[in-house]
Backbone as numpy.savetxt, mean C-alpha at the origin, in Angstrom:
# Nx Ny Nz CAx CAy CAz Cx Cy Cz
5.55 3.82 -36.41 4.62 4.95 -36.47 5.49 6.29 -36.38
5.35 7.08 -37.40 6.14 8.39 -37.41 5.41 9.53 -36.75
6.07 10.71 -36.60 5.44 11.83 -35.96 4.11 12.23 -36.53
3.95 12.18 -37.85 2.73 12.62 -38.54 1.67 11.72 -38.08
1.91 10.37 -37.98 0.83 9.52 -37.50 0.50 9.77 -36.07
1.41 10.01 -35.23 1.18 10.32 -33.79 0.32 11.60 -33.70
0.62 12.67 -34.33 -0.19 13.85 -34.29 -1.60 13.67 -34.66
-1.85 12.64 -35.64 -3.30 12.46 -36.17 -4.05 11.86 -35.12
-3.44 11.26 -34.07 -4.33 10.57 -32.96 -4.79 11.66 -32.08
-6.04 11.89 -31.88 -6.45 13.00 -31.03 -6.60 12.39 -29.60
-6.67 13.15 -28.63 -6.89 12.79 -27.20 -8.15 12.03 -27.08
-9.12 12.23 -27.87 -10.34 11.57 -27.76 -10.27 10.12 -28.11
-9.25 9.68 -29.00 -9.16 8.45 -29.50 -8.32 7.55 -28.53
-7.75 8.22 -27.54 -6.78 7.62 -26.64 -7.29 7.22 -25.37
-6.69 6.43 -24.59 -7.12 6.18 -23.19 -6.18 6.76 -22.22
-6.72 7.42 -21.23 -5.84 8.12 -20.25 -5.40 7.17 -19.20
-4.11 6.98 -19.02 -3.58 6.02 -17.97 -3.16 6.71 -16.74
-2.65 7.92 -16.89 -2.17 8.73 -15.84 -2.37 10.20 -16.02
-2.67 10.97 -15.07 -2.91 12.49 -15.17 -2.37 13.07 -13.88
-1.52 14.06 -14.02 -0.94 14.80 -12.93 -0.92 16.32 -13.18
-1.16 17.06 -12.11 -1.02 18.56 -12.30 0.10 18.93 -11.47
1.05 19.59 -12.06 2.34 20.07 -11.28 1.88 21.11 -10.33
2.39 20.92 -9.03 2.07 21.70 -7.88 2.64 23.27 -8.18
2.02 24.15 -7.34 2.50 25.53 -7.35 4.06 25.72 -7.20
4.63 24.94 -6.36 6.02 25.00 -6.02 6.95 24.19 -7.01
6.31 23.69 -8.15 7.18 22.90 -8.97 8.23 23.60 -9.70
9.46 23.27 -9.38 10.63 23.86 -10.20 10.65 23.24 -11.59
11.08 23.90 -12.60 11.18 23.28 -14.01 12.01 22.04 -13.88
11.39 20.86 -14.42 11.95 19.59 -14.35 11.62 18.76 -15.54
12.59 18.09 -16.15 12.28 17.27 -17.27 11.11 16.35 -17.10
10.22 16.23 -18.04 8.98 15.39 -17.89 9.27 13.94 -17.53
10.39 13.33 -18.21 10.68 11.99 -17.82 10.96 11.80 -16.30
11.80 12.92 -15.84 12.08 12.76 -14.30 10.87 13.03 -13.51
10.00 13.94 -13.92 8.74 14.31 -13.24 7.89 13.03 -13.08
7.76 12.31 -14.26 6.81 11.13 -14.18 7.51 10.00 -13.29
8.88 9.91 -13.26 9.53 8.94 -12.41 9.07 9.12 -10.94
8.86 10.37 -10.51 8.47 10.67 -9.11 7.06 10.25 -8.91
6.29 10.09 -9.90 4.79 9.93 -9.66 4.37 8.46 -9.97
4.98 7.84 -10.89 4.52 6.48 -11.37 5.30 5.41 -10.68
4.52 4.59 -9.90 5.20 3.47 -9.11 5.65 2.44 -10.12
6.74 1.87 -9.85 7.34 0.79 -10.74 7.75 1.19 -12.19
7.69 2.40 -12.44 8.12 2.82 -13.86 9.53 3.00 -13.87
10.19 2.69 -15.06 11.57 2.75 -15.36 11.75 3.96 -16.28
12.96 4.60 -16.12 13.28 5.78 -16.96 13.08 5.33 -18.51
13.67 4.11 -18.78 13.48 3.70 -20.22 12.19 3.59 -20.76
11.22 2.98 -19.96 9.81 2.93 -20.32 9.20 4.32 -20.61
9.45 5.27 -19.66 8.99 6.56 -19.76 9.58 7.29 -21.07
10.81 7.13 -21.22 11.40 7.70 -22.52 10.82 7.12 -23.67
10.65 5.81 -23.65 10.04 5.05 -24.87 8.58 5.58 -25.03
7.83 5.82 -24.04 6.51 6.32 -24.16 6.53 7.75 -24.87
7.59 8.59 -24.39 7.71 9.93 -24.94 8.06 9.86 -26.44
8.91 9.00 -26.86 9.31 8.77 -28.22 8.00 8.34 -29.07
7.24 7.56 -28.47 5.99 7.03 -29.20 4.87 8.03 -29.19
5.04 9.21 -28.51 4.06 10.22 -28.58 2.94 10.05 -27.50
3.25 9.35 -26.35 2.26 9.07 -25.44 2.11 10.11 -24.24
3.08 10.93 -24.24 3.06 11.98 -23.04 2.67 13.36 -23.67
1.63 13.68 -22.90 1.05 15.04 -23.39 1.08 16.08 -22.20
1.37 17.30 -22.52 1.28 18.34 -21.53 0.42 19.41 -22.09
-0.65 19.83 -21.31 -1.51 20.82 -21.62 -2.15 20.63 -23.07
-2.43 19.26 -23.29 -3.17 19.03 -24.65 -2.18 18.88 -25.80
-0.89 18.86 -25.60 0.07 18.66 -26.75 1.06 17.59 -26.48
1.48 16.95 -27.41 2.51 15.91 -27.23 3.84 16.54 -27.12
4.68 15.99 -26.06 5.91 16.69 -25.74 7.04 15.51 -25.85
8.28 16.02 -25.97 9.37 15.08 -25.94 9.79 14.89 -24.54
10.74 13.89 -24.36 11.18 13.50 -22.96 11.94 14.65 -22.23
12.48 15.65 -23.04 13.31 16.76 -22.35 12.40 17.95 -22.10
11.04 17.85 -22.26 10.22 18.99 -22.00 10.29 19.29 -20.52
10.42 20.57 -20.12 10.47 20.89 -18.72 9.12 21.26 -18.21
8.73 20.44 -17.16 7.41 20.65 -16.57 7.54 21.85 -15.61
6.53 22.72 -15.65 6.36 23.89 -14.80 5.13 23.83 -13.99
5.16 24.74 -12.91 3.92 24.88 -12.01 2.58 24.85 -12.80
1.63 24.11 -12.41 0.35 24.29 -13.15 0.19 23.42 -14.37
1.26 22.90 -14.93 1.09 21.93 -16.10 0.31 20.81 -15.90
-0.45 20.34 -16.83 -1.35 19.16 -16.68 -0.57 18.13 -17.53
-0.03 17.11 -16.94 0.77 16.09 -17.68 -0.16 14.72 -17.76
-0.32 14.23 -18.93 -1.06 13.06 -19.11 -0.21 11.99 -19.91
-0.48 10.76 -19.47 0.12 9.63 -20.22 -1.07 8.91 -20.90
-1.12 8.87 -22.27 -2.25 8.39 -23.02 -1.84 7.27 -23.94
-2.50 6.13 -23.94 -2.20 5.02 -24.80 -3.36 4.63 -25.67
-3.12 3.86 -26.66 -4.24 3.36 -27.53 -5.14 2.30 -26.91
-4.71 1.72 -25.83 -5.50 0.60 -25.24 -5.88 1.08 -23.79
-6.85 0.52 -23.25 -7.39 0.82 -22.00 -6.35 0.50 -20.89
-6.34 1.09 -19.68 -5.49 0.64 -18.69 -5.65 -0.82 -18.28
-4.60 -1.53 -18.06 -4.63 -2.95 -17.88 -5.47 -3.38 -16.65
-5.53 -2.47 -15.73 -6.34 -2.79 -14.46 -7.78 -2.98 -14.76
-8.21 -2.52 -15.96 -9.63 -2.78 -16.32 -9.83 -4.11 -17.13
-8.74 -4.68 -17.46 -8.76 -5.99 -18.25 -8.47 -7.01 -17.29
-9.49 -7.41 -16.49 -9.22 -8.47 -15.41 -9.28 -9.82 -15.96
-8.05 -10.43 -15.86 -7.97 -11.78 -16.45 -8.09 -12.71 -15.17
-9.09 -13.66 -15.28 -9.18 -14.60 -14.15 -7.93 -15.51 -14.17
-7.36 -15.80 -12.95 -6.17 -16.56 -12.75 -6.44 -17.53 -11.77
-6.07 -18.83 -12.08 -6.28 -19.91 -11.00 -5.11 -19.82 -9.94
-5.31 -18.89 -9.08 -4.28 -18.75 -8.00 -5.03 -19.12 -6.68
-4.38 -20.09 -5.98 -5.05 -20.66 -4.73 -5.28 -19.41 -3.73
-6.44 -19.56 -3.04 -6.69 -18.43 -1.99 -6.75 -19.19 -0.66
-6.23 -18.60 0.34 -6.30 -19.05 1.69 -7.64 -18.51 2.35
-8.74 -19.19 2.20 -10.06 -18.68 2.59 -10.29 -19.18 4.07
-10.40 -18.17 4.92 -10.59 -18.38 6.39 -11.96 -18.60 6.72
-12.95 -17.98 6.03 -14.39 -18.02 6.19 -15.15 -17.68 4.91
-16.24 -18.37 4.65 -17.09 -17.99 3.49 -18.56 -18.44 3.71
-19.42 -17.56 3.26 -20.81 -17.87 3.19 -21.39 -17.19 1.87
-22.72 -17.05 1.72 -23.30 -16.56 0.56 -23.10 -15.14 0.35
-22.76 -14.38 1.48 -22.63 -12.90 1.43 -21.17 -12.45 1.23
-20.22 -13.22 1.80 -18.86 -12.64 1.80 -17.88 -13.74 2.04
-16.61 -13.40 1.93 -15.54 -14.32 2.37 -14.37 -13.52 3.00
-13.72 -14.26 3.86 -12.44 -13.57 4.48 -11.29 -14.33 3.94
-10.23 -13.63 3.44 -9.05 -14.28 2.97 -7.84 -13.86 3.71
-6.94 -14.73 3.79 -5.63 -14.37 4.49 -4.60 -14.28 3.29
-4.32 -12.96 3.08 -3.38 -12.70 1.83 -1.91 -12.77 2.33
-1.09 -13.53 1.50 0.24 -13.68 1.74 1.00 -12.31 1.44
2.17 -12.11 2.07 2.97 -10.94 1.72 3.41 -11.15 0.31
3.59 -10.06 -0.45 4.11 -10.12 -1.77 2.98 -10.20 -2.78
1.77 -10.51 -2.43 0.59 -10.49 -3.34 -0.03 -9.17 -3.45
-0.11 -8.62 -4.55 -0.81 -7.30 -4.87 -2.35 -7.43 -4.74
-3.00 -6.50 -4.11 -4.51 -6.80 -4.01 -5.15 -6.46 -5.28
-4.93 -5.44 -5.98 -5.66 -5.18 -7.17 -4.70 -4.77 -8.39
-4.95 -5.10 -9.64 -4.06 -4.72 -10.66 -3.73 -3.28 -10.74
-2.53 -2.83 -11.19 -2.17 -1.47 -11.28 -0.82 -1.50 -12.07
-0.32 -0.26 -12.18 1.03 -0.18 -13.02 2.01 -1.15 -12.62
2.46 -1.97 -13.56 3.48 -2.95 -13.27 3.01 -4.24 -12.71
1.81 -4.30 -12.22 1.24 -5.50 -11.63 -0.14 -5.85 -12.22
-0.12 -6.50 -13.35 -1.34 -6.69 -14.06 -1.86 -8.16 -13.88
-0.91 -8.93 -13.26 -1.42 -10.33 -13.05 -0.91 -10.76 -11.72
-1.56 -11.96 -11.27 -1.04 -12.51 -9.95 -1.58 -11.81 -8.78
-2.61 -10.84 -8.99 -3.21 -10.22 -7.83 -4.32 -10.89 -7.21
-4.62 -10.46 -6.06 -5.91 -11.03 -5.41 -7.15 -10.97 -6.22
-7.36 -9.86 -6.87 -8.51 -9.72 -7.69 -8.54 -10.65 -8.92
-7.24 -10.91 -9.60 -7.16 -11.84 -10.55 -7.61 -13.34 -10.10
-7.34 -13.61 -8.90 -7.75 -14.89 -8.25 -9.21 -14.87 -7.93
-9.68 -13.81 -7.31 -11.11 -13.67 -7.08 -12.03 -13.80 -8.23
-11.66 -13.25 -9.36 -12.62 -13.33 -10.57 -12.47 -14.71 -11.12
-11.52 -15.43 -10.93 -11.36 -16.86 -11.34 -12.32 -17.67 -10.45
-12.24 -17.47 -9.17 -12.89 -18.41 -8.23 -14.44 -18.06 -8.04
-14.76 -16.83 -8.31 -16.12 -16.33 -7.98 -16.77 -15.61 -9.18
-17.98 -15.94 -9.46 -18.66 -15.18 -10.55 -19.51 -14.07 -9.92
-19.67 -13.00 -10.82 -20.52 -11.83 -10.45 -20.16 -11.14 -9.17
-18.91 -10.98 -8.84 -18.74 -10.22 -7.58 -19.14 -8.75 -7.86
-19.66 -8.08 -6.81 -20.09 -6.73 -7.05 -18.98 -5.70 -7.12
-18.94 -4.67 -7.88 -17.95 -3.72 -7.96 -17.94 -2.72 -6.88
-16.90 -2.28 -6.32 -16.84 -1.15 -5.38 -16.86 0.27 -6.16
-16.68 1.36 -5.45 -16.81 2.57 -6.15 -15.74 2.83 -7.07
-14.66 2.10 -6.94 -13.47 2.18 -7.94 -13.48 1.06 -8.98
-14.64 0.45 -9.14 -14.84 -0.66 -10.21 -13.93 -1.85 -9.87
-13.71 -2.12 -8.59 -12.89 -3.27 -8.29 -13.75 -4.41 -7.66
-13.87 -5.43 -8.33 -14.86 -6.54 -7.87 -14.55 -7.09 -6.51
-15.53 -7.04 -5.64 -15.44 -7.61 -4.30 -14.65 -6.87 -3.25
-13.97 -5.87 -3.63 -13.05 -5.33 -2.71 -13.62 -4.23 -1.75
-13.63 -4.56 -0.47 -14.25 -3.58 0.48 -13.06 -2.70 1.02
-11.87 -3.37 1.29 -10.68 -2.48 1.69 -9.53 -3.24 1.20
-8.34 -2.72 1.39 -7.08 -3.31 0.82 -6.00 -3.21 1.81
-5.10 -4.07 1.68 -3.79 -3.89 2.47 -2.55 -3.89 1.45
-1.41 -3.35 1.82 -0.31 -3.22 0.94 0.23 -4.53 0.51
0.93 -4.53 -0.76 1.53 -5.67 -1.30 2.28 -6.50 -0.28
3.16 -5.84 0.43 4.12 -6.57 1.36 3.55 -6.59 2.80
2.28 -6.34 2.94 1.73 -6.67 4.26 0.86 -7.89 4.12
0.93 -8.80 5.16 0.19 -10.09 5.05 -1.06 -9.81 5.96
-2.02 -10.75 5.71 -3.15 -10.83 6.68 -4.46 -10.76 6.00
-5.49 -10.49 6.96 -6.84 -10.69 6.60 -7.55 -9.49 5.87
-8.42 -9.94 4.87 -9.30 -9.04 4.10 -10.59 -9.60 4.00
-11.75 -8.79 4.02 -13.01 -9.20 3.71 -13.41 -8.86 2.34
-14.07 -9.86 1.72 -14.38 -9.63 0.21 -16.02 -9.82 0.14
-16.68 -8.85 -0.37 -18.07 -8.91 -0.59 -18.51 -9.74 -1.72
-19.52 -10.50 -1.61 -20.05 -11.44 -2.77 -21.39 -10.87 -3.31
-22.00 -9.97 -2.65 -23.23 -9.40 -3.06 -23.24 -7.81 -2.96
-24.11 -7.14 -3.65 -24.23 -5.73 -3.61 -24.58 -5.29 -2.19
-25.49 -6.01 -1.52 -25.89 -5.71 -0.18 -24.74 -5.81 0.75
-23.91 -6.85 0.70 -22.78 -6.93 1.53 -21.79 -5.84 1.27
-21.54 -5.56 -0.06 -20.58 -4.43 -0.36 -20.94 -3.19 0.32
-22.18 -2.75 0.18 -22.62 -1.54 0.75 -22.58 -1.54 2.27
-23.11 -2.61 2.80 -23.09 -2.66 4.32 -21.67 -2.62 4.95
-20.82 -3.54 4.27 -19.39 -3.58 4.85 -18.72 -2.24 4.61
-18.85 -1.69 3.41 -18.13 -0.39 3.16 -18.72 0.77 4.16
-19.87 0.69 4.60 -20.50 1.61 5.45 -19.82 1.42 6.81
-19.57 0.13 7.31 -19.03 -0.08 8.58 -17.47 0.43 8.53
-16.77 0.25 7.54 -15.38 0.83 7.33 -15.48 2.27 7.44
-16.45 2.91 6.71 -16.49 4.36 6.75 -16.93 4.90 8.18
-17.78 4.20 8.84 -18.24 4.70 10.17 -17.34 4.31 11.22
-16.25 3.52 10.95 -15.14 3.19 11.85 -15.70 2.19 12.93
-16.71 1.36 12.51 -17.32 0.36 13.46 -16.64 -1.11 13.28
-15.84 -1.14 12.15 -15.15 -2.45 11.94 -13.94 -2.44 12.91
-13.43 -3.70 13.04 -12.30 -3.82 14.03 -11.00 -4.37 13.35
-9.86 -3.67 13.30 -8.74 -4.13 12.49 -7.55 -3.97 13.54
-6.87 -5.07 13.71 -5.67 -5.00 14.54 -4.53 -5.63 13.70
-3.38 -4.85 13.79 -2.17 -5.25 13.02 -1.12 -5.51 14.05
-0.14 -6.35 13.71 1.04 -6.51 14.55 2.20 -6.00 13.69
3.06 -5.21 14.32 4.17 -4.59 13.63 5.45 -4.71 14.46
6.63 -4.81 13.83 7.85 -4.75 14.56 8.42 -3.33 13.98
8.74 -2.63 14.99 9.17 -1.25 14.60 10.57 -0.99 15.22
11.25 -0.10 14.60 12.59 0.42 15.07 12.51 1.20 16.42
13.37 0.98 17.30 13.47 1.85 18.48 12.63 1.21 19.64
12.97 1.72 20.83 12.27 1.31 22.10 10.98 2.31 22.27
9.83 1.79 21.99 8.69 2.56 22.16 8.42 2.71 23.73
8.64 4.00 24.11 8.70 4.28 25.58 7.32 4.02 26.25
6.28 4.61 25.66 4.92 4.51 26.32 4.40 3.11 26.08
3.72 2.55 27.08 3.16 1.21 26.90 1.98 1.21 25.82
1.40 2.26 25.76 0.23 2.40 24.78 0.12 3.87 24.47
-0.48 4.15 23.33 -0.75 5.63 22.96 -1.63 5.66 21.69
-1.93 6.95 21.23 -2.61 7.08 20.10 -1.94 8.21 19.25
-1.91 7.90 17.83 -1.34 8.71 16.96 -2.32 9.30 16.10
-2.42 10.68 16.13 -3.41 11.40 15.28 -2.75 12.34 14.37
-3.11 12.34 13.19 -2.49 13.25 12.23 -2.80 12.93 10.78
-3.37 14.00 10.10 -3.90 13.80 8.77 -2.76 13.19 7.92
-3.22 12.30 6.96 -2.33 11.63 6.11 -2.61 12.01 4.65
-1.64 12.40 3.87 -1.92 12.57 2.51 -0.58 12.34 1.66
-0.65 12.46 0.38 0.48 12.10 -0.43 1.63 13.14 -0.17
2.83 12.62 -0.15 4.12 13.53 0.09 4.33 14.21 -1.13
4.23 15.59 -1.12 4.36 16.43 -2.36 5.82 16.31 -2.80
6.81 15.87 -2.03 8.19 15.74 -2.55 8.47 14.44 -3.05
7.68 13.43 -2.79 7.85 11.95 -3.21 6.48 11.36 -3.31
6.00 11.28 -4.48 4.63 10.83 -4.68 4.29 9.43 -4.38
5.40 8.62 -4.12 5.19 7.17 -3.85 5.14 6.96 -2.34
5.32 8.12 -1.53 5.11 8.05 -0.10 3.91 8.81 0.32
3.40 8.38 1.58 2.43 9.32 2.20 3.06 9.94 3.37
2.49 11.04 3.95 3.19 11.82 4.97 2.05 12.38 5.88
2.48 12.67 7.13 1.50 13.29 8.11 1.67 14.89 7.86
0.42 15.41 7.87 0.28 16.98 7.85 -0.26 17.30 9.14
0.55 17.64 10.15 0.25 17.82 11.55 -0.81 18.99 11.71
-0.83 19.92 10.87 -1.71 21.10 11.00 -3.12 20.69 10.56
-3.23 19.66 9.89 -4.56 19.07 9.42 -5.18 19.96 8.19
-4.27 20.70 7.52 -4.84 21.51 6.42 -4.91 20.63 5.28
-3.94 19.61 5.06 -3.94 18.75 3.96 -4.22 17.34 4.38
-4.38 16.43 3.55 -4.56 14.95 3.78 -5.91 14.83 4.45
-6.07 13.54 4.90 -7.34 13.08 5.48 -7.12 12.59 6.97
-8.12 12.90 7.77 -7.99 12.36 9.21 -7.52 11.01 9.36
-6.59 10.75 10.30 -6.17 9.38 10.49 -5.88 9.12 11.99
-6.36 7.93 12.53 -6.11 7.74 14.00 -5.65 6.21 14.08
-4.54 6.07 14.81 -3.99 4.79 15.10 -3.76 4.69 16.56
-4.31 3.59 17.16 -4.00 3.35 18.68 -3.02 2.20 18.62
-1.88 2.28 19.51 -0.88 1.34 19.44 -0.66 0.83 20.94
-0.14 -0.32 21.16 0.07 -0.95 22.37 1.31 -1.77 22.26
2.30 -1.56 23.19 3.46 -2.44 23.18 3.24 -3.86 23.57
3.75 -4.83 22.76 3.56 -6.20 23.10 4.88 -6.83 23.80
6.02 -6.44 23.18 7.24 -6.92 23.66 8.33 -5.95 23.33
9.36 -5.75 24.13 10.49 -4.84 23.83 11.81 -5.67 23.62
12.53 -5.44 22.54 13.66 -6.11 22.28 14.94 -5.20 22.23
14.76 -3.94 22.92 16.01 -3.00 22.92 15.85 -2.18 21.76
16.51 -2.61 20.63 16.59 -1.67 19.47 15.23 -1.79 18.62
14.43 -2.73 18.69 13.19 -2.77 18.11 12.12 -3.18 19.08
10.89 -2.91 18.69 9.68 -3.15 19.60 8.62 -3.80 18.90
7.91 -4.90 19.41 6.80 -5.46 18.83 5.50 -4.74 19.33
4.71 -4.26 18.41 3.50 -3.49 18.74 2.25 -3.99 18.14
1.09 -3.78 18.88 -0.14 -4.08 18.24 -0.77 -2.63 17.89
-1.25 -2.53 16.58 -1.86 -1.28 16.17 -3.32 -1.53 15.83
-4.29 -0.67 16.26 -5.66 -0.78 16.02 -5.90 0.49 15.24
-6.56 0.18 14.03 -6.99 1.25 13.20 -8.32 1.85 13.48
-8.49 3.14 13.60 -9.75 3.69 13.74 -10.18 4.10 12.28
-9.16 4.60 11.46 -9.40 5.01 10.13 -8.49 4.05 9.21
-8.78 4.11 7.87 -7.98 3.25 7.04 -7.43 3.94 5.87
-6.39 4.82 6.22 -5.68 5.53 5.13 -4.57 4.67 4.54
-4.18 5.06 3.25 -3.08 4.36 2.65 -1.80 4.49 3.49
-1.23 3.26 3.70 0.15 3.22 4.47 -0.08 3.81 5.94
-1.29 3.87 6.47 -1.46 4.51 7.73 -0.54 4.09 8.90
-0.42 2.75 9.23 0.42 2.35 10.28 1.98 2.74 9.98
2.31 2.49 8.68 3.71 2.74 8.35 3.99 4.26 8.47
3.16 5.07 8.18 3.35 6.62 8.16 3.23 7.05 9.62
2.29 6.62 10.38 2.10 7.09 11.76 3.20 6.63 12.62
3.64 5.38 12.48 4.80 4.97 13.34 6.16 5.66 13.00
6.35 5.95 11.66 7.48 6.74 11.35 7.33 8.09 11.93
6.13 8.69 11.96 5.93 10.09 12.40 6.38 10.21 13.94
6.11 9.09 14.72 6.48 9.22 16.11 7.86 8.67 16.31
8.60 8.47 15.24 10.01 8.08 15.39 10.24 6.49 15.45
9.35 5.78 15.03 9.39 4.20 15.06 9.01 3.61 13.72
9.93 3.91 12.73 9.63 3.37 11.38 9.61 1.87 11.48
8.70 1.18 10.66 8.64 -0.24 10.58 9.85 -0.86 10.20
10.24 -2.00 10.83 11.43 -2.70 10.52 11.40 -3.19 8.96
12.43 -2.99 8.41 12.62 -3.35 6.90 11.50 -2.83 5.93
11.03 -1.62 6.33 10.05 -0.90 5.38 10.81 -0.07 4.46
11.18 -0.63 3.29 12.06 0.05 2.39 11.60 1.40 1.91
10.27 1.61 1.64 9.72 2.83 1.17 10.03 3.94 2.16
9.91 3.66 3.48 9.98 4.67 4.46 11.31 4.63 5.26
12.33 4.02 4.74 13.70 4.00 5.23 13.98 3.01 6.32
13.00 2.03 6.59 13.15 1.10 7.63 14.06 -0.04 7.18
14.56 -0.09 5.99 15.57 -1.10 5.55 16.93 -0.59 5.88
17.09 0.47 6.57 18.53 0.83 7.15 18.58 0.57 8.63
19.78 0.52 9.14 19.93 0.34 10.60 19.54 1.68 11.31
18.40 1.75 11.88 17.99 2.97 12.42 18.32 3.16 13.95
18.51 2.04 14.61 18.84 2.08 16.07 19.86 1.01 16.31
20.81 1.25 17.27 21.67 0.33 17.72 23.11 0.75 17.61
24.04 -0.23 17.78 25.49 0.09 17.83 26.13 0.13 16.50
27.37 0.52 16.41 28.10 0.50 15.07 28.97 -0.70 14.98
28.90 -1.70 15.88 29.73 -2.79 15.92 29.44 -3.59 14.60
30.45 -4.16 13.97 30.22 -4.90 12.76 29.48 -6.21 13.00
29.59 -6.81 14.22 28.74 -8.03 14.54 27.24 -7.61 14.59
26.86 -6.46 15.10 25.47 -5.98 15.16 25.01 -5.73 13.78
25.78 -5.10 13.04 25.37 -4.89 11.55 25.06 -6.14 10.86
25.98 -7.15 11.07 25.79 -8.42 10.50 24.55 -9.04 10.93
24.16 -9.00 12.18 22.96 -9.60 12.81 21.72 -8.89 12.17
21.76 -7.59 12.02 20.55 -6.92 11.45 20.38 -7.39 9.93
21.56 -7.38 9.22 21.39 -7.75 7.86 20.85 -9.18 7.65
21.17 -9.96 8.65 20.53 -11.33 8.65 19.11 -11.27 8.96
18.83 -10.46 9.95 17.35 -10.30 10.22 16.55 -9.79 9.10
17.13 -8.84 8.33 16.44 -8.30 7.01 16.25 -9.57 6.07
17.28 -10.45 6.06 17.03 -11.52 4.99 15.94 -12.49 5.54
15.84 -12.70 6.84 14.84 -13.56 7.38 13.44 -12.92 7.23
13.34 -11.65 7.31 12.11 -10.93 7.24 12.27 -9.81 6.11
12.08 -10.28 4.82 12.56 -9.38 3.69 11.45 -8.55 3.22
10.75 -7.87 4.10 9.59 -6.83 3.81 9.30 -6.14 5.02
8.35 -5.03 4.96 7.93 -4.39 6.15 7.31 -5.38 7.12
7.59 -5.27 8.38 7.12 -6.18 9.36 5.74 -5.84 9.78
4.81 -6.13 8.94 3.36 -5.72 9.21 2.38 -6.84 8.89
1.55 -7.28 9.82 0.48 -8.26 9.57 -0.83 -7.93 10.12
-1.76 -8.00 9.13 -3.21 -7.72 9.55 -3.71 -8.97 10.25
-3.71 -8.89 11.62 -3.92 -10.12 12.43 -5.43 -10.41 12.64
-6.17 -9.35 13.05 -7.53 -9.48 13.45 -8.44 -8.62 12.59
-9.59 -9.22 12.26 -10.57 -8.48 11.54 -11.85 -8.74 12.00
-12.75 -7.70 12.43 -14.06 -7.87 13.06 -15.05 -6.94 12.32
-16.32 -7.51 12.14 -17.37 -6.56 11.43 -18.65 -7.25 11.77
-19.74 -6.57 11.55 -21.07 -7.00 11.64 -21.47 -7.69 10.37
-21.95 -8.84 10.45 -22.52 -9.60 9.20 -23.63 -8.82 8.53
-23.56 -8.56 7.17 -24.52 -7.69 6.65 -25.97 -8.25 6.53
-26.11 -9.61 6.77 -27.41 -10.26 6.78 -27.85 -10.59 8.21
-27.01 -11.31 8.94 -27.46 -11.81 10.25 -27.40 -10.77 11.29
-26.49 -9.76 11.08 -26.30 -8.68 12.13 -25.25 -9.24 13.29
-24.78 -10.43 13.14 -23.90 -11.03 14.16 -22.50 -10.33 13.95
-21.96 -10.09 15.09 -20.49 -9.51 14.87 -19.44 -10.67 14.85
-18.75 -10.64 13.70 -17.83 -11.78 13.50 -16.45 -11.18 13.73
-15.54 -12.06 14.29 -14.19 -11.61 14.53 -13.24 -12.81 14.02
-12.34 -12.45 13.27 -11.35 -13.49 12.71 -9.94 -13.10 13.10
-9.09 -14.10 13.39 -7.75 -13.99 13.71 -6.86 -14.85 12.79
-5.69 -14.28 12.44 -4.86 -15.11 11.66 -3.46 -15.22 12.49
-2.83 -16.29 12.18 -1.43 -16.53 12.83 -0.53 -15.62 12.04
0.62 -15.20 12.81 1.68 -14.49 12.24 2.33 -15.44 11.27
2.70 -14.89 10.00 3.38 -15.82 9.04 4.80 -16.11 9.43
5.36 -17.10 8.80 6.66 -17.65 9.26 7.73 -16.57 9.17
7.80 -15.73 8.18 8.87 -14.78 8.10 8.84 -13.80 9.27
7.59 -13.42 9.68 7.49 -12.51 10.98 7.89 -13.23 12.11
7.43 -14.38 12.31 7.80 -15.33 13.51 9.17 -15.39 13.59
9.95 -15.75 12.44 11.34 -15.87 12.49 12.07 -14.61 12.79
11.64 -13.54 12.30 12.21 -12.22 12.46 12.10 -11.83 13.94
10.95 -12.04 14.46 10.71 -11.65 15.93 11.60 -12.55 16.80
11.58 -13.91 16.46 12.51 -14.84 17.45 13.90 -14.41 17.31
14.33 -13.94 16.12 15.80 -13.55 16.04 16.04 -12.34 17.00
15.14 -11.37 16.95 15.38 -10.20 17.82 15.16 -10.62 19.36
14.26 -11.51 19.66 14.07 -12.00 21.00 15.36 -12.60 21.50
15.95 -13.51 20.67 17.19 -14.16 21.04 18.21 -13.17 21.28
18.38 -12.17 20.49 19.38 -11.16 20.49 19.24 -10.24 21.87
18.00 -9.98 22.13 17.70 -9.24 23.44 18.09 -10.01 24.57
17.74 -11.30 24.63 18.06 -12.13 25.87 19.59 -12.29 25.93
20.25 -12.56 24.88 21.73 -12.73 24.88 22.39 -11.53 25.47
21.88 -10.32 24.99 22.52 -9.03 25.43 22.12 -8.51 26.84
21.03 -9.12 27.33 20.70 -8.89 28.67 21.58 -9.58 29.71
21.86 -10.86 29.28 22.64 -11.77 30.07 24.21 -11.34 29.95
C-alpha cells in the first residue's frame, strides 16, 4: 500500500483502536514515544510500522513517526479491522470452578491468566475460556461476557461470573454499593508498623506513566478508593497483610500499599521487583533474588469473595487456598526471619 492508497481511506472506513488526548502539560514529544507511554505491551517497532502504514492520525490527519505531539493533540490509532478484543474466539482452556449454579459461577483464576482480551493478549484469556464453556453469557457495560469484576493478570484468586442478565445486574449493583466482600492476601515490602489501618485516597491514571495508577491525595482527580488492611505476620523486611476492599479501583491494593510506603513484593510495575528494604550484604541480595524466582509476580491473591445470591438472597462466601508460588515465597521469608532472630 503506497501513500496515495493510505490517504484514500477515510477515518469513517477505519476502526478506532486507541484514542488519547495530550494533556495541557505535554511537552513536544515524538508520536511513537508518546504512544509507547500509553499502550501496554506495545513495542517501538510495532508503533513505527503502524506509522509507516498510515495508521496513526493526529487531529484528523495521518502523521509520520517523528511527528511531535503537543498539548491538546488528539492522537488516534486506526486500523482496517475491528479491535481484536471484540473478536472473541472460544478456547478450550480448563477452568477451576469453585461453585456453579444456573445464575452464576465462581472461578479461581491462576496468576498469569489475563481476564479479558486487550492489546497484546487476544487469546488465552479467562473470557476466551468462558465463551467456550458457556453459551449466551450476558454482556456487562463494556460488552464483556459474564464479567462482573476483574483482577490483574498476575494476581491469582476468586472471580464471580454472571450467567444471566438478572445475575449481572444484581451482582454489579452489589459491587457498586460496596456490599460485596473481597479479601486479598499480600506480601509487602517493609515492616507495617500499625497492626491494622485504612488507606483512603482517590486513584486515577498516573499522568507521567499511563501504565500506572497513582493516588491523588487532594481528591480532585481519580475516583474514591478505600482499602482496609490488617497485619497477619511480620518477617522483618517484608510483612504479610490481609486487605479488604471497600471499593474496586484498578490496581487498588498495589497503589494504596505503595502510597503508604509498602509496595507489593515483586510488583514490577510499581518498583517492588527491586530490593526496597534490608541490608546491602551480598548474601541477603542473593536470598531476595531467590525469593523473586520462587514468587515471580506481585504477591497478591484474591482469597475471599462474598456476595448475596441474585435469586435466593442467601449470602455466599468462598475462600481459596494460597497458590503454591505464594506459599513458597512466604515460607522462604518465614525461614529467613526465624534464622535471623536466633
